């Protein structure tokens, strides 16, 4: 009988799918509830989550009739009006006076007076709160004891000009509903200022503060501007793998990915249970990938494979580095985009695309100026906040990046400049040593008065194996872009496209060529000159916001000794 019932269902299934076309691609399945049950079960959802304006137009009669007849229609998705939509216009919301509005957000403060109560509500769309004015006649006023800091609420009313001096608009509330209560005795974020060290211990709640809400919005704007810049310039986004068997930087600062350490026992496997070879080494042949595997430190090598096929590509995703650097400039997990730039060179070979170090520097400069300008133009309220409370003068500093020409300087000239400065640095200055943050900041902040500086042609001993060797045999075609306050923001190079040079460099550094067989193949089959750079995204956010510690630029920082949240 079960088989017969199944046969009947299969026979009826096509008929259930017949009927008038559905406007929404996410139309409900055949077992959707009846219209009456649908209205009853979704009324509360619509109350809290539907479009915000109370005067939303009803659907056309024909569409409503068709939906009622089928019983399977899904409501149209509508963009919700948020506080930023009201306050963010050129008139600062003057056109909204007299209009109805519903605000959904979280209570920042609640001030009760004899005849009126002021509730500040923030929905995360902007720095500004919506001041909501309640009276004892307001529907839901009996819930006033539950309207505490941190509680989520739905507030409905009419926009009016504010009588106070701190805001131009306020919401005269006709109805308020508490969606989620917040215990005022235990909620860790109160009106008083909290240290950023403390807020890292409650990273799940710190986005509700002015500072971290602003950081999140600027970070979002920088990410959007990053994609827009490269998409508008013809680049193709490529997703690079998170798990890799290659060490891009050759520094060995990688996290292992393994299934040899079982989670079946508390604390993982005993050392004696990890399979090993006769000489006592880990037997990687029994691991998931049958060889050592790591979390990637860079998407560059994989990006190069697509650059040699699609010309201009970029990656934007998480990378990981097991570097025990517990400083304000380092994270164990960070988001990086790497650009493999292949633009037409000044050679008559139209089937190939070329990019040298000069192309690389030009792209890096244009990119940085673009994203900084985008943030200044689209995050004005948040940037004013950073300029007032985080770093005074940050807007002027960022405007300098947009408006001033970048300085180009060779590594040798930079060393000569630092030695000639007679300044006592903590780290020594000598040709052949890498520049430290204090050196980089001196160059851009003091020597060149706040202008961004690009330093090129570094000693090959301090740079990665894949960088193209210059004709002098001592330096490579590498560049670092330095900015005030941060130091190095972008690092890039022209990649070594010559097979014999690349193989010799791998041998020189005792790197296993078998691990890079596919990377070497790119030099065997249609090799082209190409270049690229890498930018730590969190460091860019730090530069744009003025935040002192890079741990405050990422939602959930990963640093030595901490993997909370």
Coordinates of C-alpha atoms in Angstrom, one line a residue:
X1 CA 0.0 0.0 0.0
X2 CA 2.9 2.3 0.7
X3 CA 4.2 1.8 -2.8
X4 CA 0.8 2.5 -4.3
X5 CA 0.4 5.7 -2.2
X6 CA 3.9 6.8 -3.4
X7 CA 2.9 6.2 -7.0
X8 CA -0.2 8.3 -6.6
X9 CA 1.8 11.2 -5.2
X10 CA 4.3 11.0 -8.1
X11 CA 1.4 11.0 -10.5
X12 CA -0.3 14.0 -8.9
X13 CA 2.9 16.1 -8.4
X14 CA 3.0 17.6 -11.9
X15 CA -0.7 18.7 -11.5
X16 CA 0.1 20.5 -8.2
X17 CA 2.8 22.5 -10.0
X18 CA 0.3 23.7 -12.6
X19 CA -1.5 26.9 -12.4
X20 CA -1.0 30.6 -13.0
X21 CA 2.6 31.9 -13.2
X22 CA 4.0 33.1 -9.9
X23 CA 5.6 36.5 -9.6
X24 CA 8.0 35.5 -6.8
X25 CA 10.8 33.0 -7.6
X26 CA 10.6 31.8 -4.0
X27 CA 7.0 30.7 -4.3
X28 CA 5.8 28.3 -1.6
X29 CA 5.7 24.5 -1.9
X30 CA 2.4 22.6 -2.4
X31 CA 2.0 21.8 1.3
X32 CA 1.8 25.5 2.2
X33 CA -1.0 26.4 4.8
X34 CA -4.3 27.9 3.7
X35 CA -4.7 31.7 3.4
X36 CA -6.4 31.9 6.7
X37 CA -3.7 30.0 8.6
X38 CA -1.0 31.9 6.6
X39 CA -2.4 35.3 7.8
X40 CA -2.6 34.0 11.4
X41 CA 0.9 32.6 11.5
X42 CA 2.6 35.5 9.7
X43 CA 0.9 38.4 11.3
X44 CA 3.5 38.7 14.1
X45 CA 6.3 38.3 11.6
X46 CA 4.9 41.1 9.5
X47 CA 4.4 43.3 12.5
X48 CA 8.1 43.2 13.3
X49 CA 9.8 42.5 10.0
X50 CA 7.8 43.9 7.1
X51 CA 8.3 47.3 5.4
X52 CA 8.5 50.2 7.9
X53 CA 6.2 52.8 6.6
X54 CA 2.7 52.3 8.0
X55 CA 1.1 53.6 4.8
X56 CA 2.5 50.8 2.5
X57 CA 0.2 50.5 -0.6
X58 CA -1.9 47.3 -0.8
X59 CA -1.3 44.9 -3.6
X60 CA -3.3 45.3 -6.8
X61 CA -6.8 43.6 -6.6
X62 CA -6.0 41.2 -9.4
X63 CA -2.8 40.1 -7.7
X64 CA -4.4 39.7 -4.3
X65 CA -7.2 37.6 -5.8
X66 CA -4.8 35.4 -7.6
X67 CA -2.8 34.9 -4.5
X68 CA -5.9 34.1 -2.4
X69 CA -7.1 31.6 -5.1
X70 CA -3.8 29.7 -5.1
X71 CA -3.0 30.0 -1.4
X72 CA 0.7 29.7 -2.3
X73 CA 1.9 33.3 -2.8
X74 CA 4.8 34.7 -0.9
X75 CA 4.9 38.3 0.0
X76 CA 7.0 40.7 -2.0
X77 CA 10.3 41.6 -0.4
X78 CA 10.5 45.3 0.3
X79 CA 13.5 47.3 1.5
X80 CA 12.9 48.5 5.0
X81 CA 13.2 52.2 5.7
X82 CA 15.9 52.7 8.3
X83 CA 17.1 55.7 10.4
X84 CA 19.9 56.4 7.9
X85 CA 17.3 56.8 5.1
X86 CA 15.5 59.4 7.1
X87 CA 18.4 61.4 8.5
X88 CA 21.0 60.8 5.8
X89 CA 19.6 63.0 3.0
X90 CA 20.8 66.5 2.1
X91 CA 17.9 68.1 3.9
X92 CA 18.8 65.9 7.0
X93 CA 15.3 64.5 7.1
X94 CA 13.2 67.7 6.7
X95 CA 11.1 66.1 4.0
X96 CA 10.0 63.4 6.5
X97 CA 8.3 65.8 8.9
X98 CA 4.6 64.8 9.2
X99 CA 5.1 61.3 7.8
X100 CA 4.5 58.1 9.6
X101 CA 7.5 55.8 10.4
X102 CA 8.2 52.6 12.2
X103 CA 11.6 52.1 13.7
X104 CA 13.0 48.8 14.8
X105 CA 16.2 48.9 16.8
X106 CA 17.9 48.7 20.2
X107 CA 17.5 51.1 23.1
X108 CA 20.5 53.2 23.8
X109 CA 19.0 55.3 26.6
X110 CA 15.7 55.9 28.3
X111 CA 15.0 59.1 30.1
X112 CA 11.7 59.4 32.0
X113 CA 10.4 62.8 33.0
X114 CA 7.1 63.7 34.7
X115 CA 4.9 64.0 31.5
X116 CA 7.2 62.7 28.8
X117 CA 9.8 59.9 28.2
X118 CA 12.6 60.1 25.7
X119 CA 13.9 56.8 24.3
X120 CA 17.0 56.8 22.0
X121 CA 16.8 54.0 19.5
X122 CA 19.6 52.9 17.1
X123 CA 19.0 50.4 14.3
X124 CA 22.7 50.2 13.2
X125 CA 22.2 51.9 9.8
X126 CA 24.0 55.0 11.0
X127 CA 25.7 56.6 14.0
X128 CA 22.6 58.7 14.8
X129 CA 19.9 57.5 17.1
X130 CA 16.2 58.2 16.6
X131 CA 14.9 60.2 19.5
X132 CA 11.4 58.7 20.3
X133 CA 9.0 60.8 22.5
X134 CA 6.5 58.9 24.6
X135 CA 3.7 60.1 26.7
X136 CA 1.4 58.1 29.2
X137 CA -1.2 58.0 26.4
X138 CA 1.2 56.1 24.1
X139 CA 0.0 52.6 23.3
X140 CA 2.3 50.2 25.1
X141 CA 3.4 52.7 27.6
X142 CA 2.7 50.1 30.3
X143 CA 5.9 48.3 29.1
X144 CA 8.1 51.3 30.1
X145 CA 9.9 49.3 32.8
X146 CA 11.1 46.9 30.1
X147 CA 12.4 49.6 27.9
X148 CA 15.9 49.5 29.2
X149 CA 19.4 49.8 27.5
X150 CA 20.0 46.9 25.2
X151 CA 16.3 46.0 24.7
X152 CA 15.0 45.7 21.2
X153 CA 11.8 47.6 20.3
X154 CA 9.4 48.5 17.6
X155 CA 8.4 52.1 17.7
X156 CA 5.7 53.6 15.5
X157 CA 4.7 57.2 15.1
X158 CA 5.0 60.5 13.2
X159 CA 8.2 62.4 12.4
X160 CA 8.3 65.9 13.9
X161 CA 10.8 68.7 14.2
X162 CA 12.7 68.4 17.4
X163 CA 12.5 71.0 20.1
X164 CA 15.9 70.1 21.4
X165 CA 19.2 71.3 20.1
X166 CA 21.0 67.9 19.7
X167 CA 18.8 66.6 16.8
X168 CA 16.6 68.1 14.1
X169 CA 14.0 65.3 14.1
X170 CA 12.2 63.2 16.6
X171 CA 9.5 60.5 16.5
X172 CA 6.2 61.3 18.2
X173 CA 5.3 57.8 19.3
X174 CA 1.8 56.5 18.9
X175 CA 2.7 52.9 19.8
X176 CA 5.7 51.0 21.2
X177 CA 6.3 47.3 21.5
X178 CA 9.1 45.5 23.3
X179 CA 10.5 42.7 21.1
X180 CA 13.3 41.5 23.3
X181 CA 14.0 42.5 26.9
X182 CA 17.4 43.3 28.3
X183 CA 18.3 42.8 32.0
X184 CA 19.7 46.3 33.0
X185 CA 21.5 44.8 36.0
X186 CA 23.7 42.5 33.8
X187 CA 23.9 44.1 30.4
X188 CA 27.6 44.8 30.1
X189 CA 27.4 47.9 27.9
X190 CA 26.0 50.9 29.7
X191 CA 25.9 54.6 28.8
X192 CA 29.3 55.3 30.4
X193 CA 32.4 54.8 28.2
X194 CA 34.1 51.4 28.3
X195 CA 37.7 50.6 27.5
X196 CA 38.4 48.8 24.2
X197 CA 40.2 46.1 26.1
X198 CA 37.0 45.4 28.1
X199 CA 34.9 45.5 24.9
X200 CA 37.1 42.8 23.3
X201 CA 35.9 40.5 26.1
X202 CA 32.3 41.1 25.0
X203 CA 32.9 41.1 21.2
X204 CA 29.4 39.7 20.6
X205 CA 27.9 42.9 22.0
X206 CA 30.5 45.6 21.2
X207 CA 28.9 46.4 17.7
X208 CA 26.2 48.2 19.6
X209 CA 28.6 50.9 20.7
X210 CA 29.1 54.0 18.6
X211 CA 32.8 53.2 17.9
X212 CA 32.3 49.6 16.7
X213 CA 29.2 50.3 14.8
X214 CA 31.1 53.0 12.9
X215 CA 34.0 50.7 12.3
X216 CA 31.7 48.0 10.9
X217 CA 30.1 50.5 8.5
X218 CA 33.4 51.9 7.3
X219 CA 34.8 48.3 6.9
X220 CA 31.7 47.5 4.8
X221 CA 32.2 50.6 2.6
X222 CA 35.9 49.7 2.1
X223 CA 35.0 46.2 1.0
X224 CA 32.3 47.4 -1.4
X225 CA 34.7 50.0 -2.8
X226 CA 37.3 47.4 -3.3
X227 CA 35.1 45.2 -5.4
X228 CA 33.7 48.2 -7.3
X229 CA 37.2 49.5 -8.2
X230 CA 38.4 46.2 -9.6
X231 CA 35.1 45.3 -11.3
X232 CA 34.9 48.7 -12.9
X233 CA 38.5 48.2 -14.2
X234 CA 37.8 44.9 -15.8
X235 CA 39.2 42.6 -13.1
X236 CA 37.7 39.1 -12.5
X237 CA 37.2 38.0 -8.9
X238 CA 38.7 34.6 -8.1
X239 CA 38.1 32.6 -4.9
X240 CA 41.5 31.2 -3.7
X241 CA 41.6 28.1 -1.5
X242 CA 41.8 28.4 2.2
X243 CA 43.6 25.0 2.5
X244 CA 46.9 24.6 0.7
X245 CA 50.0 22.5 0.6
X246 CA 52.2 25.4 -0.4
X247 CA 53.9 28.1 1.6
X248 CA 53.5 31.3 -0.4
X249 CA 55.9 33.3 1.7
X250 CA 58.4 30.5 2.5
X251 CA 58.5 31.6 6.1
X252 CA 56.8 28.5 7.6
X253 CA 54.3 30.5 9.6
X254 CA 51.3 28.3 8.8
X255 CA 48.6 26.5 10.7
X256 CA 48.4 22.8 10.0
X257 CA 45.1 21.2 8.9
X258 CA 44.9 17.6 9.9
X259 CA 42.5 14.8 10.9
X260 CA 45.2 12.8 12.7
X261 CA 44.3 14.4 16.0
X262 CA 41.0 12.9 16.9
X263 CA 38.3 14.8 18.8
X264 CA 36.8 11.7 20.1
X265 CA 38.7 12.0 23.4
X266 CA 38.8 15.0 25.6
X267 CA 41.8 17.1 24.7
X268 CA 42.3 15.2 21.4
X269 CA 44.4 12.2 20.6
X270 CA 47.4 11.1 22.7
X271 CA 50.7 11.6 20.9
X272 CA 51.3 7.9 20.8
X273 CA 48.1 7.5 18.8
X274 CA 49.2 9.8 16.0
X275 CA 50.5 7.6 13.1
X276 CA 54.2 7.8 12.5
X277 CA 56.9 6.4 10.2
X278 CA 59.8 4.2 11.3
X279 CA 62.0 7.3 12.0
X280 CA 59.4 8.8 14.3
X281 CA 58.1 11.4 11.9
X282 CA 54.3 12.0 11.4
X283 CA 53.0 9.7 8.7
X284 CA 51.2 12.2 6.6
X285 CA 50.1 9.5 4.1
X286 CA 47.4 8.5 6.6
X287 CA 46.1 12.1 6.9
X288 CA 43.0 13.4 5.0
X289 CA 45.0 14.9 2.2
X290 CA 47.8 12.3 2.3
X291 CA 50.3 15.1 2.7
X292 CA 50.9 18.1 5.0
X293 CA 48.2 20.7 4.5
X294 CA 47.9 24.2 5.9
X295 CA 45.7 27.2 6.2
X296 CA 46.8 29.6 3.5
X297 CA 48.9 32.6 4.2
X298 CA 48.1 34.1 0.8
X299 CA 46.0 33.6 -2.3
X300 CA 48.7 35.0 -4.6
X301 CA 50.1 31.8 -6.1
X302 CA 46.6 30.5 -7.0
X303 CA 45.7 33.9 -8.3
X304 CA 48.6 33.8 -10.7
X305 CA 47.2 30.7 -12.4
X306 CA 44.1 32.7 -13.3
X307 CA 46.0 35.8 -14.2
X308 CA 47.8 33.8 -16.9
X309 CA 44.4 32.9 -18.3
X310 CA 42.1 35.8 -17.6
X311 CA 44.7 38.6 -17.5
X312 CA 43.4 40.8 -14.6
X313 CA 42.1 39.0 -11.5
X314 CA 41.8 39.6 -7.8
X315 CA 41.1 37.6 -4.7
X316 CA 39.4 38.8 -1.5
X317 CA 39.2 36.3 1.3
X318 CA 40.6 35.2 4.6
X319 CA 44.2 34.2 5.1
X320 CA 46.0 32.9 8.2
X321 CA 49.4 33.3 9.6
X322 CA 50.8 31.5 12.6
X323 CA 53.0 34.4 13.6
X324 CA 53.3 34.9 17.4
X325 CA 53.2 38.7 17.1
X326 CA 51.1 40.0 19.9
X327 CA 51.2 43.6 18.7
X328 CA 48.6 46.2 17.7
X329 CA 49.5 45.6 14.0
X330 CA 49.1 41.9 13.7
X331 CA 46.3 39.3 13.6
X332 CA 46.4 35.5 13.2
X333 CA 43.4 35.7 10.8
X334 CA 43.0 38.6 8.4
X335 CA 41.3 39.4 5.1
X336 CA 43.6 40.1 2.2
X337 CA 42.9 40.7 -1.5
X338 CA 45.8 40.0 -3.9
X339 CA 45.9 41.5 -7.3
X340 CA 47.5 39.7 -10.2
X341 CA 47.8 42.5 -12.8
X342 CA 48.4 41.7 -16.4
X343 CA 47.8 44.9 -18.5
X344 CA 49.0 45.4 -22.1
X345 CA 52.7 46.2 -22.2
X346 CA 54.6 48.4 -24.6
X347 CA 55.4 45.5 -26.8
X348 CA 53.7 44.4 -30.0
X349 CA 52.5 41.1 -28.7
X350 CA 48.7 41.6 -28.5
X351 CA 48.0 37.9 -27.6
X352 CA 49.9 38.5 -24.3
X353 CA 49.2 40.8 -21.5
X354 CA 52.0 42.3 -19.5
X355 CA 52.5 44.1 -16.2
X356 CA 55.8 45.3 -14.6
X357 CA 56.6 46.9 -11.3
X358 CA 55.6 50.3 -12.6
X359 CA 52.1 49.1 -13.6
X360 CA 51.9 47.5 -10.2
X361 CA 52.7 50.8 -8.4
X362 CA 50.2 52.7 -10.5
X363 CA 47.4 50.2 -9.8
X364 CA 48.1 50.3 -6.0
X365 CA 48.1 54.1 -5.9
X366 CA 44.9 54.4 -7.9
X367 CA 43.2 51.7 -5.7
X368 CA 44.1 53.3 -2.4
X369 CA 43.0 56.8 -3.6
X370 CA 39.7 55.4 -4.8
X371 CA 38.7 53.5 -1.7
X372 CA 39.7 56.4 0.6
X373 CA 37.8 58.9 -1.4
X374 CA 34.8 56.5 -1.4
X375 CA 34.8 56.4 2.4
X376 CA 35.2 60.1 2.8
X377 CA 32.2 60.7 0.5
X378 CA 29.9 57.9 1.7
X379 CA 30.7 57.7 5.4
X380 CA 30.7 61.3 6.4
X381 CA 28.9 60.9 9.8
X382 CA 31.1 58.0 10.9
X383 CA 34.3 59.8 9.7
X384 CA 33.3 62.9 11.6
X385 CA 33.0 60.7 14.7
X386 CA 36.4 59.2 14.2
X387 CA 37.8 62.7 13.6
X388 CA 36.3 63.9 16.9
X389 CA 36.8 60.9 19.2
X390 CA 39.4 58.6 17.8
X391 CA 42.1 60.5 15.9
X392 CA 41.9 64.3 15.4
X393 CA 42.9 65.3 11.9
X394 CA 42.2 61.9 10.3
X395 CA 40.0 63.5 7.6
X396 CA 42.8 65.8 6.6
X397 CA 45.3 62.9 6.6
X398 CA 43.0 60.9 4.3
X399 CA 42.4 63.9 2.1
X400 CA 46.1 64.1 1.6
X401 CA 46.2 60.6 0.3
X402 CA 43.5 61.4 -2.2
X403 CA 44.9 64.7 -3.4
X404 CA 48.7 64.5 -3.1
X405 CA 51.0 62.7 -5.5
X406 CA 52.8 59.7 -4.1
X407 CA 56.6 59.8 -3.6
X408 CA 58.7 57.1 -5.4
X409 CA 61.9 56.1 -3.7
X410 CA 64.4 53.2 -4.1
X411 CA 65.3 51.1 -1.1
X412 CA 68.9 52.3 -1.3
X413 CA 67.8 55.9 -1.3
X414 CA 65.5 55.2 1.7
X415 CA 68.4 53.8 3.7
X416 CA 70.5 56.8 2.8
X417 CA 67.7 59.1 3.9
X418 CA 67.3 57.3 7.3
X419 CA 71.1 57.2 8.0
X420 CA 71.4 60.9 7.1
X421 CA 68.5 61.9 9.4
X422 CA 70.8 61.3 12.5
X423 CA 67.6 60.1 14.3
X424 CA 68.1 57.4 16.9
X425 CA 65.9 54.5 16.0
X426 CA 65.1 51.5 18.1
X427 CA 66.1 49.1 15.3
X428 CA 69.3 49.5 13.3
X429 CA 69.4 51.0 9.8
X430 CA 71.6 49.2 7.4
X431 CA 71.5 48.2 3.7
X432 CA 70.3 44.6 3.6
X433 CA 68.0 44.9 6.6
X434 CA 64.2 45.1 6.3
X435 CA 62.6 48.4 7.2
X436 CA 60.7 48.5 10.5
X437 CA 57.5 50.4 11.3
X438 CA 59.4 53.2 12.9
X439 CA 61.5 53.7 9.8
X440 CA 58.5 53.6 7.5
X441 CA 56.6 56.1 9.6
X442 CA 59.6 58.5 9.7
X443 CA 59.9 58.4 6.0
X444 CA 56.2 59.2 5.2
X445 CA 55.3 61.4 8.3
X446 CA 58.5 63.4 8.8
X447 CA 60.7 63.2 5.7
X448 CA 57.8 63.7 3.2
X449 CA 55.3 65.6 5.4
X450 CA 52.5 63.1 5.4
X451 CA 52.6 62.1 1.8
X452 CA 52.3 58.4 0.9
X453 CA 55.6 56.9 -0.2
X454 CA 56.4 53.9 -2.4
X455 CA 59.8 52.2 -1.8
X456 CA 61.0 49.9 -4.5
X457 CA 63.8 47.5 -5.4
X458 CA 64.5 45.7 -2.1
X459 CA 67.5 43.3 -1.4
X460 CA 66.4 39.9 -2.6
X461 CA 67.6 38.2 0.7
X462 CA 64.7 39.8 2.6
X463 CA 62.0 39.2 0.1
X464 CA 60.0 36.1 -1.1
X465 CA 61.2 33.6 -3.6
X466 CA 58.7 34.6 -6.3
X467 CA 59.9 38.2 -6.8
X468 CA 61.6 39.0 -10.1
X469 CA 65.4 39.5 -9.8
X470 CA 66.7 42.8 -11.1
X471 CA 69.6 43.1 -13.4
X472 CA 72.0 44.0 -10.6
X473 CA 71.6 40.5 -9.1
X474 CA 71.2 42.0 -5.6
X475 CA 67.7 43.4 -5.6
X476 CA 64.2 42.3 -6.7
X477 CA 61.4 44.2 -8.3
X478 CA 59.5 44.6 -5.1
X479 CA 57.6 47.6 -3.7
X480 CA 56.0 48.7 -0.4
X481 CA 53.5 51.5 -0.2
X482 CA 53.8 53.4 3.0
X483 CA 51.2 55.7 4.6
X484 CA 51.3 58.0 7.7
X485 CA 50.5 56.5 11.1
X486 CA 50.5 52.8 9.8
X487 CA 53.7 52.5 7.8
X488 CA 53.5 49.7 5.2
X489 CA 50.0 49.3 3.9
X490 CA 50.6 47.5 0.6
X491 CA 53.4 45.2 -0.5
X492 CA 53.8 43.9 -4.0
X493 CA 56.3 42.9 -6.7
X494 CA 56.8 41.9 -10.3
X495 CA 56.7 38.1 -10.3
X496 CA 59.5 36.0 -11.6
X497 CA 58.3 34.8 -15.0
X498 CA 61.6 33.1 -16.0
X499 CA 61.6 29.4 -15.2
X500 CA 65.4 29.0 -14.8
X501 CA 65.6 32.0 -12.4
X502 CA 62.6 30.8 -10.4
X503 CA 64.1 27.2 -10.1
X504 CA 67.4 28.6 -9.0
X505 CA 65.8 30.8 -6.3
X506 CA 63.8 27.8 -4.9
X507 CA 67.1 25.8 -4.7
X508 CA 68.8 28.7 -3.1
X509 CA 66.2 28.8 -0.3
X510 CA 66.0 25.0 0.0
X511 CA 62.4 24.9 -1.0
X512 CA 61.0 21.7 -2.4
X513 CA 60.4 22.2 -6.1
X514 CA 58.0 19.3 -6.2
X515 CA 55.6 21.2 -3.9
X516 CA 55.5 24.0 -6.5
X517 CA 55.3 21.9 -9.7
X518 CA 52.1 23.5 -10.8
X519 CA 53.5 27.0 -10.1
X520 CA 56.5 26.2 -12.2
X521 CA 54.3 25.0 -15.0
X522 CA 53.0 28.5 -15.4
X523 CA 56.5 29.4 -16.5
X524 CA 56.7 26.4 -18.9
X525 CA 53.5 27.0 -20.8
X526 CA 53.0 30.5 -22.0
X527 CA 54.7 32.5 -19.3
X528 CA 54.1 36.2 -19.2
X529 CA 55.5 39.1 -17.2
X530 CA 53.1 39.8 -14.4
X531 CA 52.9 41.7 -11.2
X532 CA 50.7 42.1 -8.2
X533 CA 50.4 43.3 -4.6
X534 CA 48.8 42.4 -1.3
X535 CA 47.0 44.5 1.2
X536 CA 46.0 43.4 4.7
X537 CA 42.4 44.6 4.8
X538 CA 42.3 45.1 8.5
X539 CA 45.3 47.4 8.3
X540 CA 43.4 49.4 5.7
X541 CA 40.4 49.7 8.1
X542 CA 42.8 50.7 10.8
X543 CA 44.3 53.4 8.5
X544 CA 40.9 54.7 7.5
X545 CA 39.4 54.8 11.0
X546 CA 42.3 55.8 13.2
X547 CA 41.8 52.8 15.5
X548 CA 45.0 52.2 17.6
X549 CA 44.7 48.4 17.7
X550 CA 44.1 46.2 14.7
X551 CA 42.1 43.9 16.9
X552 CA 39.4 46.5 16.9
X553 CA 39.0 46.5 13.1
X554 CA 37.7 42.9 12.7
X555 CA 34.5 41.6 14.2
X556 CA 36.1 38.7 16.0
X557 CA 39.9 39.0 16.3
X558 CA 42.1 35.9 16.4
X559 CA 45.4 36.5 18.2
X560 CA 47.8 34.3 20.2
X561 CA 46.1 32.8 23.2
X562 CA 42.6 33.9 22.2
X563 CA 40.0 32.2 19.9
X564 CA 36.8 33.3 21.8
X565 CA 33.5 33.9 20.0

